[in-house]
Tab-separated table of C-alpha atoms in Angstrom:
chain	number	residue	atom	x	y	z
V	7	UNK	CA	-16.883	-130.235	-32.214
V	8	UNK	CA	-14.242	-128.177	-32.279
V	9	UNK	CA	-13.043	-128.795	-29.023
V	10	UNK	CA	-12.502	-132.121	-29.728
V	11	UNK	CA	-11.143	-131.670	-32.909
V	12	UNK	CA	-8.681	-130.169	-31.086
V	13	UNK	CA	-8.529	-132.119	-27.707
V	14	UNK	CA	-8.668	-134.970	-30.793
V	15	UNK	CA	-5.298	-133.239	-33.031
V	16	UNK	CA	-2.733	-133.012	-29.656
V	17	UNK	CA	-2.585	-137.107	-28.232
V	18	UNK	CA	-1.084	-136.577	-32.405
V	19	UNK	CA	2.640	-136.495	-32.162
V	20	UNK	CA	3.384	-133.758	-34.398
V	21	UNK	CA	0.250	-132.265	-34.288
V	22	UNK	CA	0.254	-130.644	-31.114
V	23	UNK	CA	0.910	-126.930	-32.079
V	24	UNK	CA	-2.235	-126.743	-34.777
V	25	UNK	CA	-4.107	-128.712	-31.605
V	26	UNK	CA	-3.503	-125.154	-29.867
V	27	UNK	CA	-3.815	-122.602	-31.716
V	28	UNK	CA	-7.451	-124.355	-32.417
V	29	UNK	CA	-7.709	-124.502	-28.840
V	30	UNK	CA	-7.173	-120.339	-28.822
V	31	UNK	CA	-9.542	-119.840	-32.294
V	32	UNK	CA	-12.300	-121.443	-31.743
V	33	UNK	CA	-12.969	-118.780	-28.442
V	34	UNK	CA	-12.898	-116.281	-31.821
V	35	UNK	CA	-15.474	-118.264	-33.436
V	36	UNK	CA	-18.332	-118.496	-30.614
V	37	UNK	CA	-17.206	-114.974	-29.707
V	38	UNK	CA	-17.566	-113.985	-33.109
V	39	UNK	CA	-20.951	-116.625	-33.676
V	40	UNK	CA	-22.253	-114.660	-30.582
V	41	UNK	CA	-21.909	-111.516	-31.537
V	42	UNK	CA	-23.831	-111.409	-34.892
V	43	UNK	CA	-26.505	-113.489	-33.425
V	44	UNK	CA	-27.266	-111.374	-31.088
V	45	UNK	CA	-27.262	-108.430	-34.117
V	46	UNK	CA	-29.035	-110.407	-36.580
V	47	UNK	CA	-31.632	-112.197	-33.867
V	48	UNK	CA	-31.864	-110.046	-31.121
V	49	UNK	CA	-31.412	-106.895	-32.658
V	50	UNK	CA	-29.636	-104.981	-29.823
V	51	UNK	CA	-26.282	-103.373	-30.686
V	52	UNK	CA	-24.268	-104.828	-28.211
V	53	UNK	CA	-23.644	-107.869	-30.345
V	54	UNK	CA	-21.449	-105.147	-33.060
V	55	UNK	CA	-19.256	-104.330	-29.760
V	56	UNK	CA	-18.553	-107.587	-29.221
V	57	UNK	CA	-17.530	-108.794	-32.922
V	58	UNK	CA	-15.456	-104.971	-31.868
V	59	UNK	CA	-13.564	-107.236	-29.709
V	60	UNK	CA	-13.411	-109.807	-32.171
V	61	UNK	CA	-12.132	-107.542	-34.806
V	62	UNK	CA	-9.629	-105.800	-32.535
V	63	UNK	CA	-7.586	-109.366	-31.572
V	64	UNK	CA	-7.199	-110.104	-35.371
V	65	UNK	CA	-6.142	-106.251	-35.731
V	66	UNK	CA	-3.877	-106.678	-33.226
V	67	UNK	CA	-3.161	-110.555	-35.048
V	68	UNK	CA	-2.333	-109.383	-38.084
V	69	UNK	CA	-0.133	-106.901	-38.026
V	70	UNK	CA	1.249	-108.438	-34.576
V	71	UNK	CA	3.748	-107.168	-31.517
V	72	UNK	CA	7.552	-106.266	-30.478
V	73	UNK	CA	9.149	-109.300	-28.841
E	14	UNK	CA	14.674	-126.234	-19.595
E	15	UNK	CA	15.670	-129.471	-20.781
E	16	UNK	CA	11.941	-131.048	-20.908
E	17	UNK	CA	11.122	-134.892	-20.388
E	18	UNK	CA	7.495	-137.376	-20.048
E	19	UNK	CA	7.831	-137.455	-16.203
E	20	UNK	CA	7.969	-132.895	-15.799
E	21	UNK	CA	4.997	-133.275	-18.024
E	22	UNK	CA	3.930	-136.371	-15.890
E	23	UNK	CA	4.913	-134.441	-12.930
E	24	UNK	CA	2.996	-130.787	-14.437
E	25	UNK	CA	0.208	-132.441	-15.501
E	26	UNK	CA	-0.408	-133.707	-11.214
E	27	UNK	CA	0.221	-130.176	-10.081
E	28	UNK	CA	-1.833	-128.913	-12.950
E	29	UNK	CA	-4.329	-130.794	-12.164
E	30	UNK	CA	-4.314	-129.689	-8.613
E	31	UNK	CA	-4.665	-126.125	-9.776
E	32	UNK	CA	-7.636	-126.662	-11.329
E	33	UNK	CA	-9.529	-128.593	-8.816
E	34	UNK	CA	-8.461	-126.415	-6.248
E	35	UNK	CA	-9.138	-123.470	-8.131
E	36	UNK	CA	-12.715	-125.040	-9.574
E	37	UNK	CA	-13.767	-125.120	-5.861
E	38	UNK	CA	-12.935	-122.037	-4.275
E	39	UNK	CA	-14.743	-119.997	-7.647
E	40	UNK	CA	-10.833	-119.277	-9.500
E	41	UNK	CA	-9.828	-120.042	-12.446
E	42	UNK	CA	-6.443	-122.408	-11.702
E	43	UNK	CA	-4.329	-120.274	-14.240
E	44	UNK	CA	-3.412	-118.774	-11.394
E	45	UNK	CA	-1.922	-121.521	-9.377
E	46	UNK	CA	-0.744	-123.442	-12.759
E	47	UNK	CA	1.688	-120.298	-13.317
E	48	UNK	CA	3.338	-119.594	-10.416
E	49	UNK	CA	3.466	-123.534	-9.670
E	50	UNK	CA	4.988	-123.939	-13.273
E	51	UNK	CA	7.564	-120.942	-11.961
E	52	UNK	CA	7.603	-122.423	-8.694
E	53	UNK	CA	8.188	-125.943	-8.994
E	54	UNK	CA	10.084	-126.744	-12.435
E	55	UNK	CA	12.073	-123.276	-13.742
E	56	UNK	CA	10.016	-123.268	-16.526
E	57	UNK	CA	10.412	-119.392	-18.106
E	58	UNK	CA	7.690	-117.438	-17.279
E	59	UNK	CA	6.799	-116.441	-21.061
E	60	UNK	CA	6.046	-120.580	-21.129
E	61	UNK	CA	3.821	-120.938	-18.170
E	62	UNK	CA	2.342	-117.313	-19.379
E	63	UNK	CA	0.770	-119.612	-22.426
E	64	UNK	CA	0.364	-122.582	-20.308
E	65	UNK	CA	-1.625	-120.854	-17.763
E	66	UNK	CA	-3.523	-118.805	-21.338
E	67	UNK	CA	-4.260	-122.121	-22.849
E	68	UNK	CA	-5.090	-123.860	-19.247
E	69	UNK	CA	-7.919	-120.494	-18.671
E	70	UNK	CA	-9.041	-120.207	-22.591
E	71	UNK	CA	-9.695	-124.315	-22.652
E	72	UNK	CA	-10.870	-124.107	-18.982
E	73	UNK	CA	-13.008	-121.154	-19.181
E	74	UNK	CA	-14.812	-122.003	-23.457
E	75	UNK	CA	-15.643	-125.903	-21.887
E	76	UNK	CA	-17.766	-124.158	-18.680
E	77	UNK	CA	-18.811	-121.367	-20.955
E	78	UNK	CA	-20.677	-123.571	-23.995
E	79	UNK	CA	-22.614	-125.133	-20.757
E	80	UNK	CA	-23.699	-121.896	-19.051
E	81	UNK	CA	-24.488	-120.890	-22.191
E	82	UNK	CA	-26.665	-123.425	-23.241
E	83	UNK	CA	-29.075	-122.754	-19.335
E	84	UNK	CA	-28.822	-119.303	-20.826
E	85	UNK	CA	-27.290	-118.358	-17.874
E	86	UNK	CA	-24.559	-115.340	-19.477
E	87	UNK	CA	-25.390	-112.605	-19.788
E	88	UNK	CA	-25.011	-111.437	-22.826
E	89	UNK	CA	-25.354	-107.930	-23.377
E	90	UNK	CA	-23.231	-107.305	-20.290
E	91	UNK	CA	-20.662	-109.472	-21.995
E	92	UNK	CA	-21.038	-107.951	-25.389
E	93	UNK	CA	-20.635	-105.261	-23.848
E	94	UNK	CA	-17.429	-105.974	-21.024
E	95	UNK	CA	-15.677	-107.600	-24.458
E	96	UNK	CA	-14.612	-104.765	-26.274
E	97	UNK	CA	-12.784	-104.193	-22.748
E	98	UNK	CA	-10.604	-106.601	-22.288
E	99	UNK	CA	-9.211	-106.983	-25.765
E	100	UNK	CA	-8.791	-104.201	-25.199
E	101	UNK	CA	-6.441	-104.328	-21.696
E	102	UNK	CA	-5.483	-108.213	-23.664
E	103	UNK	CA	-3.752	-106.150	-26.042
E	104	UNK	CA	-2.026	-103.707	-23.774
E	105	UNK	CA	-1.293	-106.347	-21.409
E	106	UNK	CA	0.610	-108.338	-23.978
E	107	UNK	CA	3.093	-105.465	-25.764
E	108	UNK	CA	3.636	-104.615	-21.690
E	109	UNK	CA	4.307	-108.312	-20.514
E	110	UNK	CA	6.517	-108.225	-23.259
E	111	UNK	CA	8.941	-105.450	-22.680
E	112	UNK	CA	8.601	-106.004	-18.588
E	113	UNK	CA	11.239	-107.192	-16.561
E	114	UNK	CA	10.868	-110.873	-15.852
E	115	UNK	CA	11.205	-110.138	-11.421
E	116	UNK	CA	8.916	-107.554	-11.999
E	117	UNK	CA	5.579	-109.054	-12.950
E	118	UNK	CA	6.823	-112.219	-10.700
E	119	UNK	CA	6.174	-109.583	-7.608
E	120	UNK	CA	2.690	-107.710	-9.958
E	121	UNK	CA	1.871	-111.825	-9.577
E	122	UNK	CA	3.272	-111.912	-5.338
E	123	UNK	CA	0.824	-108.961	-5.226
E	124	UNK	CA	-2.147	-110.280	-6.758
E	125	UNK	CA	-1.548	-113.393	-4.767
E	126	UNK	CA	-1.724	-111.796	-1.223
E	127	UNK	CA	-4.313	-110.013	-2.554
E	128	UNK	CA	-6.489	-113.521	-3.575
E	129	UNK	CA	-5.797	-115.012	-0.476
E	130	UNK	CA	-6.662	-111.797	1.717
E	131	UNK	CA	-10.425	-111.663	-0.954
E	132	UNK	CA	-10.678	-115.423	0.401
E	133	UNK	CA	-10.530	-114.883	3.551
E	134	UNK	CA	-12.582	-111.866	3.422
E	135	UNK	CA	-16.613	-112.488	3.444
E	136	UNK	CA	-17.650	-111.945	-0.684
E	137	UNK	CA	-19.195	-108.494	-0.949
E	138	UNK	CA	-22.763	-108.262	-1.389
E	139	UNK	CA	-24.585	-106.782	-4.309
E	140	UNK	CA	-24.930	-102.651	-3.648
E	141	UNK	CA	-28.348	-104.209	-5.762
E	142	UNK	CA	-28.743	-101.386	-7.599
E	143	UNK	CA	-28.903	-101.439	-11.228
E	144	UNK	CA	-26.372	-100.118	-13.415
E	145	UNK	CA	-25.475	-96.124	-13.554
E	146	UNK	CA	-23.729	-94.465	-16.623
E	147	UNK	CA	-21.835	-94.339	-13.467
E	148	UNK	CA	-20.877	-97.718	-13.379
E	149	UNK	CA	-20.887	-98.867	-17.008
E	150	UNK	CA	-17.527	-95.787	-17.248
E	151	UNK	CA	-15.682	-97.563	-14.140
E	152	UNK	CA	-17.082	-101.124	-15.042
E	153	UNK	CA	-15.250	-100.064	-18.479
E	154	UNK	CA	-12.384	-99.656	-17.664
E	155	UNK	CA	-11.758	-102.403	-14.571
E	156	UNK	CA	-12.165	-104.354	-16.903
E	157	UNK	CA	-9.673	-102.768	-19.659
E	158	UNK	CA	-7.375	-103.570	-16.459
E	159	UNK	CA	-8.633	-107.625	-15.799
E	160	UNK	CA	-7.323	-107.897	-19.244
E	161	UNK	CA	-4.127	-105.958	-18.575
E	162	UNK	CA	-3.642	-108.685	-16.110
E	163	UNK	CA	-4.646	-111.657	-17.255
E	164	UNK	CA	-2.921	-111.168	-20.829
E	165	UNK	CA	0.727	-109.866	-18.476
E	166	UNK	CA	0.328	-112.694	-15.673
E	167	UNK	CA	-0.497	-115.585	-17.263
E	168	UNK	CA	-4.560	-115.939	-15.824
E	169	UNK	CA	-8.079	-115.362	-16.393
E	170	UNK	CA	-9.221	-112.080	-15.634
E	171	UNK	CA	-12.142	-113.428	-13.901
E	172	UNK	CA	-11.013	-112.164	-10.159
E	173	UNK	CA	-11.382	-108.647	-11.843
E	174	UNK	CA	-14.538	-109.850	-13.938
E	175	UNK	CA	-16.826	-111.253	-11.666
E	176	UNK	CA	-16.348	-108.456	-8.633
E	177	UNK	CA	-17.100	-106.264	-10.917
E	178	UNK	CA	-20.323	-107.775	-12.962
E	179	UNK	CA	-21.908	-108.136	-8.972
E	180	UNK	CA	-20.290	-104.806	-7.507
E	181	UNK	CA	-20.821	-102.746	-10.190
E	182	UNK	CA	-23.638	-104.082	-12.615
E	183	UNK	CA	-25.330	-105.355	-9.603
E	184	UNK	CA	-25.053	-109.341	-11.431
E	185	UNK	CA	-26.363	-111.677	-9.052
E	186	UNK	CA	-23.711	-114.331	-8.371
E	187	UNK	CA	-24.551	-116.648	-10.344
E	188	UNK	CA	-24.790	-114.889	-13.959
E	189	UNK	CA	-21.391	-113.071	-13.156
E	190	UNK	CA	-19.419	-115.738	-12.560
E	191	UNK	CA	-21.279	-117.389	-15.980
E	192	UNK	CA	-20.268	-113.909	-17.444
E	193	UNK	CA	-17.263	-113.159	-16.336
E	194	UNK	CA	-16.506	-117.160	-17.490
E	195	UNK	CA	-17.820	-116.667	-20.790
E	196	UNK	CA	-15.839	-112.839	-21.126
E	197	UNK	CA	-12.050	-114.802	-20.209
E	198	UNK	CA	-12.734	-117.917	-22.965
E	199	UNK	CA	-11.613	-115.016	-25.811
E	200	UNK	CA	-9.266	-112.600	-23.626
E	201	UNK	CA	-6.550	-115.525	-22.753
E	202	UNK	CA	-7.414	-116.370	-26.675
E	203	UNK	CA	-6.647	-113.051	-28.349
E	204	UNK	CA	-3.166	-113.075	-25.685
E	205	UNK	CA	-2.267	-116.559	-25.732
E	206	UNK	CA	-2.494	-115.803	-29.780
E	207	UNK	CA	-0.222	-112.865	-29.860
E	208	UNK	CA	2.329	-114.670	-27.598
E	209	UNK	CA	2.021	-118.212	-29.649
E	210	UNK	CA	4.880	-117.166	-32.009
E	211	UNK	CA	8.022	-116.809	-28.688
E	212	UNK	CA	6.355	-120.267	-27.817
E	213	UNK	CA	9.466	-123.520	-29.218
E	214	UNK	CA	6.917	-126.464	-30.243
E	215	UNK	CA	8.958	-127.894	-27.906
E	216	UNK	CA	7.458	-126.974	-24.451
E	217	UNK	CA	3.498	-127.509	-25.829
E	218	UNK	CA	3.883	-131.327	-25.704
E	219	UNK	CA	5.855	-131.457	-22.156
E	220	UNK	CA	4.212	-128.080	-20.452
E	221	UNK	CA	1.504	-126.476	-22.441
E	222	UNK	CA	-0.333	-129.316	-23.397
E	223	UNK	CA	-0.448	-131.188	-19.060
E	224	UNK	CA	-0.778	-127.763	-18.418
E	225	UNK	CA	-3.797	-127.244	-20.011
E	226	UNK	CA	-4.931	-130.807	-19.890
E	227	UNK	CA	-4.556	-130.961	-16.042
E	228	UNK	CA	-6.165	-128.207	-15.325
E	229	UNK	CA	-9.437	-128.763	-17.066
E	230	UNK	CA	-10.214	-132.009	-15.391
E	231	UNK	CA	-8.877	-131.052	-12.541
E	232	UNK	CA	-11.857	-128.628	-12.543
E	233	UNK	CA	-14.034	-130.951	-13.189
E	234	UNK	CA	-13.379	-132.633	-10.503
E	235	UNK	CA	-13.942	-129.586	-8.387
E	236	UNK	CA	-16.548	-128.688	-9.130
E	237	UNK	CA	-18.424	-131.857	-8.537
E	238	UNK	CA	-16.385	-131.815	-5.242
E	239	UNK	CA	-17.398	-128.346	-4.270
E	240	UNK	CA	-20.589	-129.837	-2.840
E	241	UNK	CA	-19.561	-132.415	-0.449
E	242	UNK	CA	-16.401	-130.150	1.385
E	243	UNK	CA	-16.507	-127.157	3.454
E	244	UNK	CA	-15.837	-124.233	2.267
E	245	UNK	CA	-14.797	-122.379	4.692
E	246	UNK	CA	-12.205	-124.568	5.314
E	247	UNK	CA	-11.295	-125.025	2.665
E	248	UNK	CA	-10.953	-121.321	1.491
E	249	UNK	CA	-8.613	-120.682	4.655
E	250	UNK	CA	-6.311	-123.445	4.132
E	251	UNK	CA	-5.545	-122.868	0.274
E	252	UNK	CA	-4.895	-119.234	1.744
E	253	UNK	CA	-2.171	-120.299	3.034
E	254	UNK	CA	-0.813	-121.834	-0.106
E	255	UNK	CA	-1.471	-119.264	-1.979
E	256	UNK	CA	0.735	-117.041	0.534
E	257	UNK	CA	3.615	-119.395	1.209
E	258	UNK	CA	2.967	-119.497	-3.186
E	259	UNK	CA	3.641	-115.293	-3.441
E	260	UNK	CA	6.827	-116.116	-1.070
E	261	UNK	CA	7.976	-117.758	-2.777
E	262	UNK	CA	8.130	-115.748	-6.599
E	263	UNK	CA	9.508	-113.217	-3.461
E	264	UNK	CA	11.835	-115.139	-2.460
E	265	UNK	CA	12.633	-115.693	-6.085
E	266	UNK	CA	12.642	-112.379	-7.236
E	267	UNK	CA	14.975	-111.394	-3.982
E	268	UNK	CA	18.003	-114.218	-4.551
E	269	UNK	CA	18.491	-113.181	-8.109
E	270	UNK	CA	17.815	-109.765	-8.072
E	271	UNK	CA	20.579	-110.881	-4.658
């Protein structure tokens, strides 16, 4: 669904940068959902590692990187 | 570089071929797309890396959604290895922004030569042993390296992740490919988002989107064709192409230094 929305945005002039950012954010959303599912439904600690991976990327995005 | 619609159409065509051939030999399109953008279209290296990461992200995301639905992806291994790949992606992006462009091109040439060697030789077999503590630690650190490589060069990193899953965690090739695809999506997305602020908006419709959709469509076509073409002959032919690309990158490095 998210992929379809982003592809639609990519065809819309002026919204193409948003489409690319949307495409790049989607795996973070999917990863978070899978992590939550592993922790809550399957009761496995490995879900926490997946959530930690997403958190690592979000923290580095928040603080930015030197360019 | 001045972008126009003709070069965008050519980029989409090259990306389509990169995606199709990459998919036919079990590699991501980024490995072929990034050097092609640099060598054939003189796209600045960081634009090419970003385009490669977006292409890899889109392709692996669509692939991993299918694999998860089919229950092929080993989510426990993916969850275990995703943290080191994410750490590697952050480190690789920092290094990739600081390191000289010629160093990155030389690294890419080395990676291409290694890829060509892997394409020619017979695939390695699984050890068959269960994962020991030491193997898990090795897999973890190898995935940090895979993440660094992915972010620095704008490729998927599957060339590291899939062998790690097969050789160190004793997974079947099919499961390893599916799990590696899952790992690639988040790693490429993280480094892509970290590179995004440095990318001009003019590069998006002219380089990034034609590259991403070219690779995405090419990968689907390649997946269909892979069962109909002789694998051995294709691998050897493509290996020659990969070596030629590596040589063209080395020539660029030598001519810019000289």
